[in-house]
PDB file of C-alpha atoms and ligand atoms in Angstrom:
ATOM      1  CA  UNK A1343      63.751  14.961-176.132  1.00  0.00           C
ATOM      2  CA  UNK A1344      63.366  14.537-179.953  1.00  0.00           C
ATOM      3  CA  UNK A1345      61.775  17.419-181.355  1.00  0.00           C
ATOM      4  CA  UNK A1346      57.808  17.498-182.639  1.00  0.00           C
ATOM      5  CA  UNK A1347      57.868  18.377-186.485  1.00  0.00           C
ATOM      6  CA  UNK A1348      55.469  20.471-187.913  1.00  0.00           C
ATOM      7  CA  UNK A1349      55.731  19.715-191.832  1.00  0.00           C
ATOM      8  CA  UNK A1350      53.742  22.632-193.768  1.00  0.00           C
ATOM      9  CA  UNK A1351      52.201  21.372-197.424  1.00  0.00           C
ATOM     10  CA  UNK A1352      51.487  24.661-199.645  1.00  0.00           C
ATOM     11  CA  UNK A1353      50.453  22.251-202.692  1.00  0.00           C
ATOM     12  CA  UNK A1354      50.065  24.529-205.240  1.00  0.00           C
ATOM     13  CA  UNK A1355      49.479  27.761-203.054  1.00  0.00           C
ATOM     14  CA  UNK A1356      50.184  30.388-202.726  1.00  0.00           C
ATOM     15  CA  UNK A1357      49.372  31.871-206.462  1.00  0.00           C
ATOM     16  CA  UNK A1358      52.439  34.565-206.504  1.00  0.00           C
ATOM     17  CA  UNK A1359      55.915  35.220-205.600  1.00  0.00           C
ATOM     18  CA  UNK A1360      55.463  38.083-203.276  1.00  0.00           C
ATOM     19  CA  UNK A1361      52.495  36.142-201.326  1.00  0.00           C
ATOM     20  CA  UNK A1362      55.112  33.207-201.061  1.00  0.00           C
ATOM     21  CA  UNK A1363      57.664  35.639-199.450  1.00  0.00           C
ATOM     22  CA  UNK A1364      55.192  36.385-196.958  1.00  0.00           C
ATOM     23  CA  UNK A1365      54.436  33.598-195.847  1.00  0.00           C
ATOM     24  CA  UNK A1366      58.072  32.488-195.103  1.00  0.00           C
ATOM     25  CA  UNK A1367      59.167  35.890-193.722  1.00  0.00           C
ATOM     26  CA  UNK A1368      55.603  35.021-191.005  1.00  0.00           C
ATOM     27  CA  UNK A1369      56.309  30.964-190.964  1.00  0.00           C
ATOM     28  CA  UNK A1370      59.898  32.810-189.739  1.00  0.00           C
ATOM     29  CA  UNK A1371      58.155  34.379-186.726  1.00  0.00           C
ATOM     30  CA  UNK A1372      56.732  30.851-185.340  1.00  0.00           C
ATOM     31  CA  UNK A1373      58.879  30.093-182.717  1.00  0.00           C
ATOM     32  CA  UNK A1374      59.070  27.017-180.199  1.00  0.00           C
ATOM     33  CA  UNK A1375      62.442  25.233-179.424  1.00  0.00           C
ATOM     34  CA  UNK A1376      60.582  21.748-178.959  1.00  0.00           C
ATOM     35  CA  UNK A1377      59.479  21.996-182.881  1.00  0.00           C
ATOM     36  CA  UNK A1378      61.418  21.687-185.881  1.00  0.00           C
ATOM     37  CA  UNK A1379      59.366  23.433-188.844  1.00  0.00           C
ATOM     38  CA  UNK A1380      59.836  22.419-192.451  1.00  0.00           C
ATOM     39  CA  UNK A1381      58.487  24.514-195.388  1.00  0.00           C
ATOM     40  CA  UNK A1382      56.848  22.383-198.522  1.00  0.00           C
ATOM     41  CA  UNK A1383      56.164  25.308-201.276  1.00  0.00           C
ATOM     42  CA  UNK A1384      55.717  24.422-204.606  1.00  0.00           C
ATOM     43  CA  UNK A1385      59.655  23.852-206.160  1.00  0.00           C
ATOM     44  CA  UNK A1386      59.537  27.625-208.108  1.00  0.00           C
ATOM     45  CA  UNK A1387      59.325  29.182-204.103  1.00  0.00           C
ATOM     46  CA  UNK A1388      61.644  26.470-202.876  1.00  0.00           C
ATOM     47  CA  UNK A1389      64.382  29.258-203.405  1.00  0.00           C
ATOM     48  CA  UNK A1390      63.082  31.700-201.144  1.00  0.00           C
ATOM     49  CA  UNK A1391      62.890  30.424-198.027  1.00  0.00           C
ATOM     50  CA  UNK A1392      66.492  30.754-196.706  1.00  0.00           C
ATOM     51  CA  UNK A1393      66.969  30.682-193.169  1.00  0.00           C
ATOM     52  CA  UNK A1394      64.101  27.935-192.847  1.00  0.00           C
ATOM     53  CA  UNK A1395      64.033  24.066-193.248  1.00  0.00           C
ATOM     54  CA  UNK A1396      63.074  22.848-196.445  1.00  0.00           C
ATOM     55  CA  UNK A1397      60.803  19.888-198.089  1.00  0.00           C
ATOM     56  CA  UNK A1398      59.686  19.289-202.118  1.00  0.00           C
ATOM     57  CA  UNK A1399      56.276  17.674-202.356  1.00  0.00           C
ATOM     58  CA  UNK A1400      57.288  15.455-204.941  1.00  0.00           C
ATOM     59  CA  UNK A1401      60.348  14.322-206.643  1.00  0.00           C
ATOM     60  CA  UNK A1402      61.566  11.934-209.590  1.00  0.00           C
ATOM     61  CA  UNK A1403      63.585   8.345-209.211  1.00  0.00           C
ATOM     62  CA  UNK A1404      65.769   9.170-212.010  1.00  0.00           C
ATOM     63  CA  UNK A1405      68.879  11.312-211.540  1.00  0.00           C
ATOM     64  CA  UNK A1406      68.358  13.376-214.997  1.00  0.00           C
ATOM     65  CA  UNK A1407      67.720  12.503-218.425  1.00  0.00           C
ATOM     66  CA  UNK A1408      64.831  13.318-221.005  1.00  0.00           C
ATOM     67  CA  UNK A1409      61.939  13.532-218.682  1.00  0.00           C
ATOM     68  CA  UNK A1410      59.499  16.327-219.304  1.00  0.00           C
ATOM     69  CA  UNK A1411      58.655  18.224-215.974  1.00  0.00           C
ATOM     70  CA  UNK A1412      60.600  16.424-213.787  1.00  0.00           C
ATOM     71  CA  UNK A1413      62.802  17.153-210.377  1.00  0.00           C
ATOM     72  CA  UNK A1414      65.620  14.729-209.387  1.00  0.00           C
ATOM     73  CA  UNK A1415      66.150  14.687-205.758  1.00  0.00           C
ATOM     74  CA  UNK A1416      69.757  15.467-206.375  1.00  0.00           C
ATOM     75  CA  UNK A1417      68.553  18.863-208.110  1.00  0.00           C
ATOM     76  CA  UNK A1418      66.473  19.697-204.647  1.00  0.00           C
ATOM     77  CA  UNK A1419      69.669  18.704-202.529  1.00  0.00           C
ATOM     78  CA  UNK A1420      71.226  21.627-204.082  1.00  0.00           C
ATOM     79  CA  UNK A1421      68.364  23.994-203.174  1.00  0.00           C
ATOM     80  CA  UNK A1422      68.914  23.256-199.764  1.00  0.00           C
ATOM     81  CA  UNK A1423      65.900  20.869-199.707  1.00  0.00           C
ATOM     82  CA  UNK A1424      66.349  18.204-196.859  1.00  0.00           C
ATOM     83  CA  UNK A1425      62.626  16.354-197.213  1.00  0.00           C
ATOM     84  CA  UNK A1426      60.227  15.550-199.919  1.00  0.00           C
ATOM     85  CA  UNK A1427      56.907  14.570-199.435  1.00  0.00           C
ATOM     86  CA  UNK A1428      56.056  11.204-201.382  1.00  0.00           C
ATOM     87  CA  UNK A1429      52.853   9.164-202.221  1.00  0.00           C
ATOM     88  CA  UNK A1430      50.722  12.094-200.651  1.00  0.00           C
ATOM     89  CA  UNK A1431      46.939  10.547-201.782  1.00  0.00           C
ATOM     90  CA  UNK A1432      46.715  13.578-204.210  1.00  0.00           C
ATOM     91  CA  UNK A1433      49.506  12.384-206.008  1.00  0.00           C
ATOM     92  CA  UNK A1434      48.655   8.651-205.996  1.00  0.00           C
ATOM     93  CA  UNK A1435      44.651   9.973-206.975  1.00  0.00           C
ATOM     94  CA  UNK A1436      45.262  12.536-209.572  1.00  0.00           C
ATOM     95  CA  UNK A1437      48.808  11.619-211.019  1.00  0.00           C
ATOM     96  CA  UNK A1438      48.088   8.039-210.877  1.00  0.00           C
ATOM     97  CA  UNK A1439      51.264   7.032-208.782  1.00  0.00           C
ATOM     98  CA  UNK A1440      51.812   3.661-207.338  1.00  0.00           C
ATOM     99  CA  UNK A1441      53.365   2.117-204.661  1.00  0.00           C
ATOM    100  CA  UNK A1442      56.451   1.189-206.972  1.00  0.00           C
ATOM    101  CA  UNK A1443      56.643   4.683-208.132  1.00  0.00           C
ATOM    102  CA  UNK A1444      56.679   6.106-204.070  1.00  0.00           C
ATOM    103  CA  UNK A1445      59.036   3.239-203.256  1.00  0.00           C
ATOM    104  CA  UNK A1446      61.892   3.837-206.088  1.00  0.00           C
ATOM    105  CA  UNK A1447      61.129   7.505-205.422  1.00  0.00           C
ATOM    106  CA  UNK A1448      62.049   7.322-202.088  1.00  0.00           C
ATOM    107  CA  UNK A1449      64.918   5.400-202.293  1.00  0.00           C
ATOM    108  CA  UNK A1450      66.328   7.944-204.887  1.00  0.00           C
ATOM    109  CA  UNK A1451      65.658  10.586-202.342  1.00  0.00           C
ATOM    110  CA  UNK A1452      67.969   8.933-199.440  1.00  0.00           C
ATOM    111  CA  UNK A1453      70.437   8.175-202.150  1.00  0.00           C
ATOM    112  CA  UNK A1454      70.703  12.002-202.271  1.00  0.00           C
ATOM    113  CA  UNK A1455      70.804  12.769-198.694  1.00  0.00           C
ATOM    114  CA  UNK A1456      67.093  13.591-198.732  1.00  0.00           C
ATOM    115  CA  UNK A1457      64.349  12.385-195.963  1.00  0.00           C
ATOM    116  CA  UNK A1458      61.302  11.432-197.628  1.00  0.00           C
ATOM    117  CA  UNK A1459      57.903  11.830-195.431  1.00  0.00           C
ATOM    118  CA  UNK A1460      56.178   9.028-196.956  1.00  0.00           C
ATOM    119  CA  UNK A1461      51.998   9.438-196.672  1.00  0.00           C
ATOM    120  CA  UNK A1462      49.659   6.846-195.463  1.00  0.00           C
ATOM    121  CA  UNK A1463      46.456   6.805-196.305  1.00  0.00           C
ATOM    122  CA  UNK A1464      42.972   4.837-195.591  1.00  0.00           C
ATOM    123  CA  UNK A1465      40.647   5.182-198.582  1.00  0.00           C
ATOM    124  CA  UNK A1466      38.142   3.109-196.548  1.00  0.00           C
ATOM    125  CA  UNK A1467      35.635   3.143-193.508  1.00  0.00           C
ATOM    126  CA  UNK A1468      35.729  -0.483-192.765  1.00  0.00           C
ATOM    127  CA  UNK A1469      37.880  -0.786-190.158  1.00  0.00           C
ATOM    128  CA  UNK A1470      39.453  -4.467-191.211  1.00  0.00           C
ATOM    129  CA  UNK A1471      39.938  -3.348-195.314  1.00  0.00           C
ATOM    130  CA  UNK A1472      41.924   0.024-193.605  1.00  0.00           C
ATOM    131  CA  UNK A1473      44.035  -2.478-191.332  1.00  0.00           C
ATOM    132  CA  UNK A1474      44.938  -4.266-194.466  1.00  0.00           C
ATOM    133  CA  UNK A1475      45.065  -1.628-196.294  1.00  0.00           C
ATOM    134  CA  UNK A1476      47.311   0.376-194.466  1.00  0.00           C
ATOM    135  CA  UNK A1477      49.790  -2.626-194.255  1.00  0.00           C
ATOM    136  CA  UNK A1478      49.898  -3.399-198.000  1.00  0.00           C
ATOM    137  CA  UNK A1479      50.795   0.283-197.973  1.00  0.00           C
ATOM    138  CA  UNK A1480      53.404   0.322-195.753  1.00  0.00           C
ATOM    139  CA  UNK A1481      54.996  -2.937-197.067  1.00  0.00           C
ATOM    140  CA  UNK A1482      55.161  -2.048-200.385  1.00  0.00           C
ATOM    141  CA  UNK A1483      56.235   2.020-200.348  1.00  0.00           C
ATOM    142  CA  UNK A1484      59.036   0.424-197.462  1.00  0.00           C
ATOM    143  CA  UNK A1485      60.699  -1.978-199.498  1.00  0.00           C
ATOM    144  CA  UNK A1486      64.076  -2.169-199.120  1.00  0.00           C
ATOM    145  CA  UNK A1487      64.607   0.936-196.595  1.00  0.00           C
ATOM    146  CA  UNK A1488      65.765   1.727-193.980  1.00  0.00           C
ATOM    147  CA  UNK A1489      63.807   2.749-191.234  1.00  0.00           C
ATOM    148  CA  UNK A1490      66.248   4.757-189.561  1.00  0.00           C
ATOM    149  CA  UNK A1491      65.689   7.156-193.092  1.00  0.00           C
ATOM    150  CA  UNK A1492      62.741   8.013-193.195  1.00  0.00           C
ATOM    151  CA  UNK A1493      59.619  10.142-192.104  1.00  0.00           C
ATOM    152  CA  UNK A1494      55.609   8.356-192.000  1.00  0.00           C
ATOM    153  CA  UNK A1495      52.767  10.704-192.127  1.00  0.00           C
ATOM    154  CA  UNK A1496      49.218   8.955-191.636  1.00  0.00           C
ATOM    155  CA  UNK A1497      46.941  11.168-193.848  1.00  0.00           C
ATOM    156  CA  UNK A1498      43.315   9.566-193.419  1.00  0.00           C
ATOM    157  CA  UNK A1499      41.391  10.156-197.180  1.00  0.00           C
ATOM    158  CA  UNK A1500      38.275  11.318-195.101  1.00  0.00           C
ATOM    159  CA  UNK A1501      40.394  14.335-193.200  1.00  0.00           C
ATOM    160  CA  UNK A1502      42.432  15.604-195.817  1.00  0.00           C
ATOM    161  CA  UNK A1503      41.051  19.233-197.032  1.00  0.00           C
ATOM    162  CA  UNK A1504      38.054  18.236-195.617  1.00  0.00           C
ATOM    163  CA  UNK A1505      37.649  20.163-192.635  1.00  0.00           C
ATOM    164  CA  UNK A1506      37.164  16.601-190.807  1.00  0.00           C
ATOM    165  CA  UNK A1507      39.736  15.681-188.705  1.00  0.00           C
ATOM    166  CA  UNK A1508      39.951  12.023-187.815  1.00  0.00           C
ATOM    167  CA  UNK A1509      38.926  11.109-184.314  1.00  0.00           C
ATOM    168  CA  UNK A1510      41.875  11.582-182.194  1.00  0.00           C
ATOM    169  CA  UNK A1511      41.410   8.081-180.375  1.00  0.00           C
ATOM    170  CA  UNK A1512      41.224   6.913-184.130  1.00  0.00           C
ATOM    171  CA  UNK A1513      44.322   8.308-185.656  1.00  0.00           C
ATOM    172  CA  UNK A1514      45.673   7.196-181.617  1.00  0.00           C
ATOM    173  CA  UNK A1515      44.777   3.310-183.016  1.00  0.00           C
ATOM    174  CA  UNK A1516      46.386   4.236-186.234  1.00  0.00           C
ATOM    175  CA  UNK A1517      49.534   5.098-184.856  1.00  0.00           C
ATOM    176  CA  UNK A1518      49.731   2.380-182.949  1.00  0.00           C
ATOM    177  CA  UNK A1519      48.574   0.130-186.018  1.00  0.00           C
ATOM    178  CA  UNK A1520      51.906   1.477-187.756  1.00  0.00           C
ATOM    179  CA  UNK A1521      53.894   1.484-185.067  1.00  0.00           C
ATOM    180  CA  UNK A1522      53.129  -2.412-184.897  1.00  0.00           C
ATOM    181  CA  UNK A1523      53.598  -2.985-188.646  1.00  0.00           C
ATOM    182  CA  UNK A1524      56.783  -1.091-188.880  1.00  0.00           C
ATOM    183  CA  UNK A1525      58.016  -2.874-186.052  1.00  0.00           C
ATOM    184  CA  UNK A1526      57.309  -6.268-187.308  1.00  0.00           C
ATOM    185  CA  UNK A1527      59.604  -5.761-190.380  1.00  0.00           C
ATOM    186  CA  UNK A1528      62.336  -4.023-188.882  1.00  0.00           C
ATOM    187  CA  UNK A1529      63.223  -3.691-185.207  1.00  0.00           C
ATOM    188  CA  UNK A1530      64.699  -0.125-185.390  1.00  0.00           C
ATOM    189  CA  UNK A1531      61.519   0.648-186.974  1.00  0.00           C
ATOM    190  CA  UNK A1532      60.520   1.607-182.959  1.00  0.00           C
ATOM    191  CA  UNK A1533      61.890   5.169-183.850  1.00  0.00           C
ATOM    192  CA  UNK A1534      60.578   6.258-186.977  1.00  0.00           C
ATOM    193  CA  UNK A1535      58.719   9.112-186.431  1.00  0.00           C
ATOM    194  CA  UNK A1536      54.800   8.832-187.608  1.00  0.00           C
ATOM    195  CA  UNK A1537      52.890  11.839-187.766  1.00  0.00           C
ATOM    196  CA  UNK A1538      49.548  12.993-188.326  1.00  0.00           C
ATOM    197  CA  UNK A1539      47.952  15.371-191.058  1.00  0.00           C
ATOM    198  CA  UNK A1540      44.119  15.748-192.402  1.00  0.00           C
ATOM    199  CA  UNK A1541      42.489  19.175-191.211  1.00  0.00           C
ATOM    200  CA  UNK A1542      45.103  19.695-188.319  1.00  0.00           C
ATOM    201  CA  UNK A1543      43.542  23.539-187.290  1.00  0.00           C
ATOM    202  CA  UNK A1544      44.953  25.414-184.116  1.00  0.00           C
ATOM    203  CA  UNK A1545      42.267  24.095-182.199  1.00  0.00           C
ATOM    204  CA  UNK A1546      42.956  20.429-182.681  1.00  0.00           C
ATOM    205  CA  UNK A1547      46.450  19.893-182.896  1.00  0.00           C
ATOM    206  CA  UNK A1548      47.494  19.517-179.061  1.00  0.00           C
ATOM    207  CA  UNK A1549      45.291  16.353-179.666  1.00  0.00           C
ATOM    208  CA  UNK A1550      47.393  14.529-181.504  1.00  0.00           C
ATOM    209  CA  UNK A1551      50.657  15.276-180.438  1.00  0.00           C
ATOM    210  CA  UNK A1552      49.291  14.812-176.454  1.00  0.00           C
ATOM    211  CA  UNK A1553      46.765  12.719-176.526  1.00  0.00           C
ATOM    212  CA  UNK A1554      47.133  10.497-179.474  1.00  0.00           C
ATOM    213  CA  UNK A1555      51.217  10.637-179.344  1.00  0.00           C
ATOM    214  CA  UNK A1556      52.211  11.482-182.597  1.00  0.00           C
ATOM    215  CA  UNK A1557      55.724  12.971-183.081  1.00  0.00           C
ATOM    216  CA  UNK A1558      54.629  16.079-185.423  1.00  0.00           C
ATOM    217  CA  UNK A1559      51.791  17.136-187.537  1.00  0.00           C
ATOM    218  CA  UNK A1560      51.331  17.651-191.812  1.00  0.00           C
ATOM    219  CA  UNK A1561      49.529  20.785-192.192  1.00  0.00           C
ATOM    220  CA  UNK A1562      47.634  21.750-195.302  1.00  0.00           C
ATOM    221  CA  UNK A1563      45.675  24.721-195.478  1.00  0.00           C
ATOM    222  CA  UNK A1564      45.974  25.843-192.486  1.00  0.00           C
ATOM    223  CA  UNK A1565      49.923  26.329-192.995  1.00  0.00           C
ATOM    224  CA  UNK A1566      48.513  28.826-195.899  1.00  0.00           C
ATOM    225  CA  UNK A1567      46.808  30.668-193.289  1.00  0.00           C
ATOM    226  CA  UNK A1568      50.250  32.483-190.698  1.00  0.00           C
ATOM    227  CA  UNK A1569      48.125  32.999-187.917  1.00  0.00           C
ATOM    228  CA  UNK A1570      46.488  29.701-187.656  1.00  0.00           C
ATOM    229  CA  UNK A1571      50.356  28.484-188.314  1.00  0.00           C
ATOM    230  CA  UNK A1572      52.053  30.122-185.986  1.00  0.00           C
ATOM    231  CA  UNK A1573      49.255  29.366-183.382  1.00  0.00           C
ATOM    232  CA  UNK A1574      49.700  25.740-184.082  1.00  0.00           C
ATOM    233  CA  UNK A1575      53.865  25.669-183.852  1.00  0.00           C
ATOM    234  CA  UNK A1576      53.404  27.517-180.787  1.00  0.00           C
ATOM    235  CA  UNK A1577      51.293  25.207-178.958  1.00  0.00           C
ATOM    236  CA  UNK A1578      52.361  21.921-179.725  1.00  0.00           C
TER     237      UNK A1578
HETATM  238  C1  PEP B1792      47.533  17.468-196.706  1.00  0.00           C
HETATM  239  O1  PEP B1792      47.078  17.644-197.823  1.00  0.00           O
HETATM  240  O2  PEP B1792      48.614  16.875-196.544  1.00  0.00           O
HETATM  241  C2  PEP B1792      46.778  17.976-195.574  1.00  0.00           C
HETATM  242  C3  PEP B1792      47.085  17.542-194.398  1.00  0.00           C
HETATM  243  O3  PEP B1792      45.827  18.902-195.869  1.00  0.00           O
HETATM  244  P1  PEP B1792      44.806  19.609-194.832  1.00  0.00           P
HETATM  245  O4  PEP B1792      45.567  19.989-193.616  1.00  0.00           O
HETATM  246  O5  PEP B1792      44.268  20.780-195.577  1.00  0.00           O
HETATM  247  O6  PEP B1792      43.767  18.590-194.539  1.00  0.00           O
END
C-alpha cells in the first residue's frame, strides 16, 4: 500500500530558532508506519530537522546567478530537502507568481532531484468557472512534466487559514475532477498522488483521506500546533 503523506506548511512560523527545534524534536514523536511526514519550515530552519523528511515552500528556476533573495533547488538538494511546495495561492496572491513562473519552477526542481507539490486552487464559488479554472491551472503549471514526478495538492481559496474546510463530498468531486484532467493528458497521470489541504484540524482529516480518497493531507496551522499534529498523523 502506498503510504498517506502528511505535508506540514510552517509559512513563516514559527518566529525563533529554539521554537523551531521544538517543533521537529515533537513532529519526531508522530508516529504511524502508513504515513510518510514531510517538514516545510521556512529555509533558515530547513537545517534543523535531521532525522525527518524535508520540503522548501518555494524555490527559484535559475540555478544561481545575481538574484536577490533567491533559493535554487539545487542549493535545497544539498540541505537534504526532497520537496518544495510551488504555486501555493499565497505565493501566486501576494508575490504575484504565475503559472509560467510555478511551471519553470517546477521543472528546475525535478532537474535537481526535487518533488515539487504543486497547489491547486479555486478562487471561485461557481461551480463551472472552478471546473475551468482548475483545468487552466493544471494545464498550464503541468507543461511539459512528467506525471510520474510530481506531487498535486488541491488547496480550495475559501479553506485555506480560514477555519473552513471544504465540504468533504466537495473536495471528493475535486479529486475526482483532477484525477480526470490529469488523466486526459497523460495516462500515467492515474498515480499521481492529489492531496488535500485548507483547515485540515484533527477532527476532520479521516474525512478526506477515507471518505473523500485523497492520498495525504497539506497542513497549515494546525502543523504549528504538535498536539493537533501528532493527533492528525496518528489517525489517518
Ligand atoms: C496551507 O496554507 O497550505 C494550508 C493548508 O493552511 P491551513 O491548514 O491553515 O488552512
Amino acid at each position: 500500500m502506498k503510504k498517506i503523506s502528511v505535508i506540514a506548511n510552517w509559512k513563516m512560523n514559527p518566529p525563533t530558532k529554539k521554537e523551531a527545534e521544538n517543533l521537529f524534536s515533537e513532529a519526531k514523536k508522530a508516529k504511524n508506519k502508513n504515513c510518510e511526514l514531510i517538514i516545510c519550515p521556512p529555509f533558515p530552519f530547513l537545517y534543523l530537522g535531521k532525522g525527518l523528511s524535508l520540503g522548501a515552500q518555494d524555490c527559484a528556476f535559475q540555478k544561481s546567478g545575481s538574484l536577490t533573495g533567491e533559493v535554487s533547488p539545487h542549493m535545497l538538494k544539498q540541505l537534504s530537502c526532497n520537496y518544495v511546495i510551488l504555486g501555493h495561492s499565497e505565493r501566486r496572491r501576494t508575490f504575484g507568481e504565475s503559472f509560467d513562473m510555478i511551471n519553470k519552477k517546477a521543472k528546475a526542481a525535478i532537474s535537481s532531484g526535487i518533488t515539487p507539490i504543486l497547489c491547486v486552487s479555486e478562487e471561485t464559488k461557481d461551480e463551472l468557472i472552478a471546473i475551468d479554472e482548475i483545468r487552466e491551472q493544471i494545464q498550464a503549471i503541468t507543461k511539459k512534466i512528467s506525471f510520474s514526478k510530481i506531487i498535486i495538492a488541491y488547496e480550495p481559496l475559501f479553506a485555506i487559514g480560514t477555519g473552513n474546510p471544504c465540504p468533504t463530498y466537495l473536495a471528493a468531486k475535486r479529486r475526482v475532477l483532477i484525477k480526470s484532467i490529469i488523466s486526459k493528458i497523460n495516462q500515467r497521470a492515474k498515480d499521481t498522488p492529489v492531496l488535500y489541504g485548507g483547515s485540515v484540524d484533527e477532527k476532520n482529516c479521516k474525512e478526506y483521506i477515507e471518505e473523500a480518497n485523497f492520498q495525504g493531507l497539506l497542513v497549515g496551522s494546525s502543523s504549528l500546533d504538535p498536539k493537533k499534529f501528532k493527533k492528525i498523523v496518528e489517525s489517518i
